[in-house]
Amino acid sequence: MDVKTDHERWAAMSRCSASIAATTTPTANMFVQDGTERYMGVDSSAWFSPVRDVRVMAGVLALNAKGVGIDDPSVNGKRIFGTPRFQATARVEYSPPVVHGLTLDAGVKYTGNMALDAANQFIVPSYTTVDIGAKYETAIAGKDVTFRAGINNLFDKRYSTTGCGYYALPGAVRTFIANATVEF
């Protein structure tokens, strides 16, 4: 079910959903279809403009992801590995009126802990990262051009994320980005 409203100075969207996928488990050195993965959750986001030239955005994801109907009792009913129960984001954008086309932004993202394996014996801790950036939109030779620059993971937070079962991968380190886009 989706609910959405859009207004001049604010908007909001919420989606409640459930989905099911087949799951495979190793049995006698073979992978066989055994049970289902059930994903049930709420994904909501909103933005508002409290004052001219400022936009505040936020989003949350609450997810209940479990393997059900699996013959292996060490896995049945456990969290699906690699899926956090909760994520939240917040972002602020500011377009200073003295420089037409410039937008400055800062954002924070929280990702809850995740199971590293199907039996949920190993858990990757939650983490929070902060990003900053700027965008400048202009026209050059009659073409719309956008320049972007930013820093992802501003505070160089060391964190791990999950891979494909039993693998913890290092998260991205502080990364400087810059690009330009030309509309033809």
Short mmCIF file of C-alpha atoms in Angstrom, two decimals:
data_model
loop_
_atom_site.label_atom_id
_atom_site.label_comp_id
_atom_site.label_asym_id
_atom_site.label_seq_id
_atom_site.Cartn_x
_atom_site.Cartn_y
_atom_site.Cartn_z
CA MET A 1 0.00 0.00 0.00
CA ASP A 2 1.36 3.42 -0.96
CA VAL A 3 0.35 6.79 0.45
CA LYS A 4 1.72 9.98 -1.07
CA THR A 5 1.00 13.67 -0.75
CA ASP A 6 2.81 16.48 -2.57
CA HIS A 7 2.52 20.19 -1.78
CA GLU A 8 4.42 23.34 -2.59
CA ARG A 9 6.44 23.47 0.65
CA TRP A 10 6.31 19.83 1.78
CA ALA A 11 5.71 16.26 0.63
CA ALA A 12 5.52 12.83 2.21
CA MET A 13 5.43 9.23 1.01
CA SER A 14 4.94 5.97 2.88
CA ARG A 15 4.93 2.43 1.58
CA CYS A 16 3.94 -0.65 3.53
CA SER A 17 4.84 -3.84 1.76
CA ALA A 18 5.42 -7.54 2.05
CA SER A 19 7.19 -9.84 -0.36
CA ILE A 20 8.20 -13.45 -0.42
CA ALA A 21 11.09 -15.12 -2.21
CA ALA A 22 12.30 -18.71 -2.32
CA THR A 23 15.34 -19.47 -0.22
CA THR A 24 18.03 -22.08 -0.68
CA THR A 25 19.97 -23.92 1.99
CA PRO A 26 22.87 -26.34 1.70
CA THR A 27 21.87 -29.99 2.15
CA ALA A 28 24.31 -32.86 1.58
CA ASN A 29 26.70 -30.65 -0.43
CA MET A 30 23.87 -29.32 -2.64
CA PHE A 31 21.76 -26.18 -2.50
CA VAL A 32 18.03 -26.94 -2.46
CA GLN A 33 14.93 -24.75 -2.30
CA ASP A 34 13.81 -24.95 1.28
CA GLY A 35 11.30 -22.41 2.63
CA THR A 36 10.80 -18.77 1.84
CA GLU A 37 12.25 -15.39 2.71
CA ARG A 38 9.57 -13.02 4.00
CA TYR A 39 10.19 -9.27 3.83
CA MET A 40 7.65 -7.06 5.62
CA GLY A 41 8.25 -3.40 6.26
CA VAL A 42 7.49 0.28 6.11
CA ASP A 43 9.47 2.77 4.00
CA SER A 44 8.62 6.43 4.64
CA SER A 45 10.17 9.69 3.53
CA ALA A 46 9.29 13.37 3.66
CA TRP A 47 10.67 16.79 2.89
CA PHE A 48 9.69 20.29 3.89
CA SER A 49 10.92 23.80 3.37
CA PRO A 50 10.85 25.63 6.74
CA VAL A 51 12.16 28.85 5.19
CA ARG A 52 12.92 30.04 1.70
CA ASP A 53 16.02 28.44 0.14
CA VAL A 54 16.19 25.60 2.74
CA ARG A 55 14.92 22.06 2.26
CA VAL A 56 14.97 19.35 4.96
CA MET A 57 14.55 15.69 3.97
CA ALA A 58 14.25 12.54 6.07
CA GLY A 59 13.51 8.88 5.52
CA VAL A 60 13.13 5.69 7.55
CA LEU A 61 12.97 2.03 6.68
CA ALA A 62 11.77 -0.53 9.20
CA LEU A 63 12.12 -4.08 7.89
CA ASN A 64 11.26 -7.49 9.30
CA ALA A 65 13.03 -10.00 7.04
CA LYS A 66 12.96 -13.65 8.10
CA GLY A 67 13.41 -17.10 6.64
CA VAL A 68 10.30 -19.22 7.27
CA GLY A 69 9.35 -22.82 6.54
CA ILE A 70 12.96 -23.95 6.47
CA ASP A 71 13.73 -27.50 7.62
CA ASP A 72 16.93 -26.45 9.40
CA PRO A 73 15.89 -25.24 12.90
CA SER A 74 19.12 -23.24 13.28
CA VAL A 75 17.98 -21.01 10.38
CA ASN A 76 14.16 -21.14 10.43
CA GLY A 77 12.65 -17.92 11.75
CA LYS A 78 15.99 -16.07 11.81
CA ARG A 79 16.78 -12.70 10.25
CA ILE A 80 17.84 -12.84 6.63
CA PHE A 81 21.54 -12.02 6.56
CA GLY A 82 22.59 -8.69 5.10
CA THR A 83 19.29 -6.92 5.88
CA PRO A 84 19.19 -4.29 8.62
CA ARG A 85 16.03 -3.97 10.68
CA PHE A 86 16.21 -0.20 10.56
CA GLN A 87 17.71 2.55 8.41
CA ALA A 88 17.28 6.30 8.72
CA THR A 89 18.50 9.24 6.66
CA ALA A 90 18.34 13.01 7.06
CA ARG A 91 19.55 15.69 4.69
CA VAL A 92 19.53 19.49 4.55
CA GLU A 93 19.91 21.53 1.38
CA TYR A 94 20.55 25.27 1.22
CA SER A 95 20.47 27.40 -1.94
CA PRO A 96 22.05 30.76 -1.06
CA PRO A 97 20.21 33.54 -2.90
CA VAL A 98 23.46 35.43 -3.55
CA VAL A 99 24.74 32.67 -5.91
CA HIS A 100 21.96 31.61 -8.28
CA GLY A 101 22.23 27.89 -9.17
CA LEU A 102 24.32 26.87 -6.12
CA THR A 103 23.02 24.28 -3.64
CA LEU A 104 24.94 23.14 -0.55
CA ASP A 105 23.94 19.95 1.25
CA ALA A 106 24.76 17.81 4.27
CA GLY A 107 23.33 14.43 5.19
CA VAL A 108 23.56 11.65 7.73
CA LYS A 109 22.68 7.97 7.30
CA TYR A 110 22.19 5.36 10.01
CA THR A 111 22.17 1.65 9.14
CA GLY A 112 21.20 -0.83 11.84
CA ASN A 113 23.10 -4.00 12.60
CA MET A 114 22.91 -6.95 10.19
CA ALA A 115 23.28 -10.69 10.52
CA LEU A 116 26.37 -11.99 8.78
CA ASP A 117 25.14 -15.57 8.47
CA ALA A 118 21.81 -17.39 8.06
CA ALA A 119 21.88 -18.73 11.65
CA ASN A 120 22.45 -15.18 12.99
CA GLN A 121 25.48 -16.25 15.01
CA PHE A 122 27.53 -13.29 13.83
CA ILE A 123 26.23 -9.72 13.74
CA VAL A 124 27.81 -6.75 11.93
CA PRO A 125 27.36 -3.64 14.13
CA SER A 126 25.28 -0.63 13.13
CA TYR A 127 27.00 2.44 11.72
CA THR A 128 26.38 6.09 10.87
CA THR A 129 28.00 8.10 8.09
CA VAL A 130 27.91 11.80 7.17
CA ASP A 131 28.18 13.28 3.66
CA ILE A 132 28.52 16.87 2.44
CA GLY A 133 28.34 18.31 -1.03
CA ALA A 134 27.65 21.15 -3.40
CA LYS A 135 25.98 21.46 -6.77
CA TYR A 136 26.13 24.35 -9.22
CA GLU A 137 23.69 24.52 -12.14
CA THR A 138 24.35 26.90 -15.02
CA ALA A 139 24.22 27.16 -18.81
CA ILE A 140 27.29 27.05 -21.05
CA ALA A 141 26.98 27.56 -24.81
CA GLY A 142 23.22 27.13 -24.52
CA LYS A 143 23.47 23.76 -22.74
CA ASP A 144 22.42 23.06 -19.15
CA VAL A 145 25.50 22.09 -17.12
CA THR A 146 25.65 20.80 -13.53
CA PHE A 147 28.88 20.66 -11.53
CA ARG A 148 28.91 18.50 -8.37
CA ALA A 149 31.50 17.98 -5.64
CA GLY A 150 31.32 16.34 -2.27
CA ILE A 151 32.80 14.20 0.43
CA ASN A 152 31.17 10.89 1.31
CA ASN A 153 31.85 9.48 4.79
CA LEU A 154 33.17 12.87 5.90
CA PHE A 155 34.50 11.66 9.27
CA ASP A 156 36.12 8.55 7.74
CA LYS A 157 33.99 6.21 9.88
CA ARG A 158 35.36 2.66 9.87
CA TYR A 159 32.53 0.18 9.50
CA SER A 160 31.71 -3.18 7.99
CA THR A 161 28.86 -4.32 5.85
CA THR A 162 27.82 -7.80 4.78
CA GLY A 163 28.70 -9.74 1.68
CA CYS A 164 27.34 -13.03 0.49
CA GLY A 165 27.13 -15.13 3.64
CA TYR A 166 29.95 -15.26 6.19
CA TYR A 167 31.81 -12.31 4.64
CA ALA A 168 32.13 -8.92 6.31
CA LEU A 169 33.27 -6.30 3.84
CA PRO A 170 34.86 -2.98 4.80
CA GLY A 171 32.64 0.05 4.19
CA ALA A 172 33.75 2.85 1.92
CA VAL A 173 36.38 5.16 3.42
CA ARG A 174 36.21 8.95 3.12
CA THR A 175 35.76 9.61 -0.59
CA PHE A 176 36.07 12.89 -2.47
CA ILE A 177 33.87 13.10 -5.56
CA ALA A 178 33.51 15.60 -8.39
CA ASN A 179 31.71 15.45 -11.71
CA ALA A 180 30.01 17.52 -14.38
CA THR A 181 26.90 16.76 -16.40
CA VAL A 182 25.95 18.37 -19.71
CA GLU A 183 22.37 18.10 -21.02
CA PHE A 184 22.17 17.71 -24.80
#
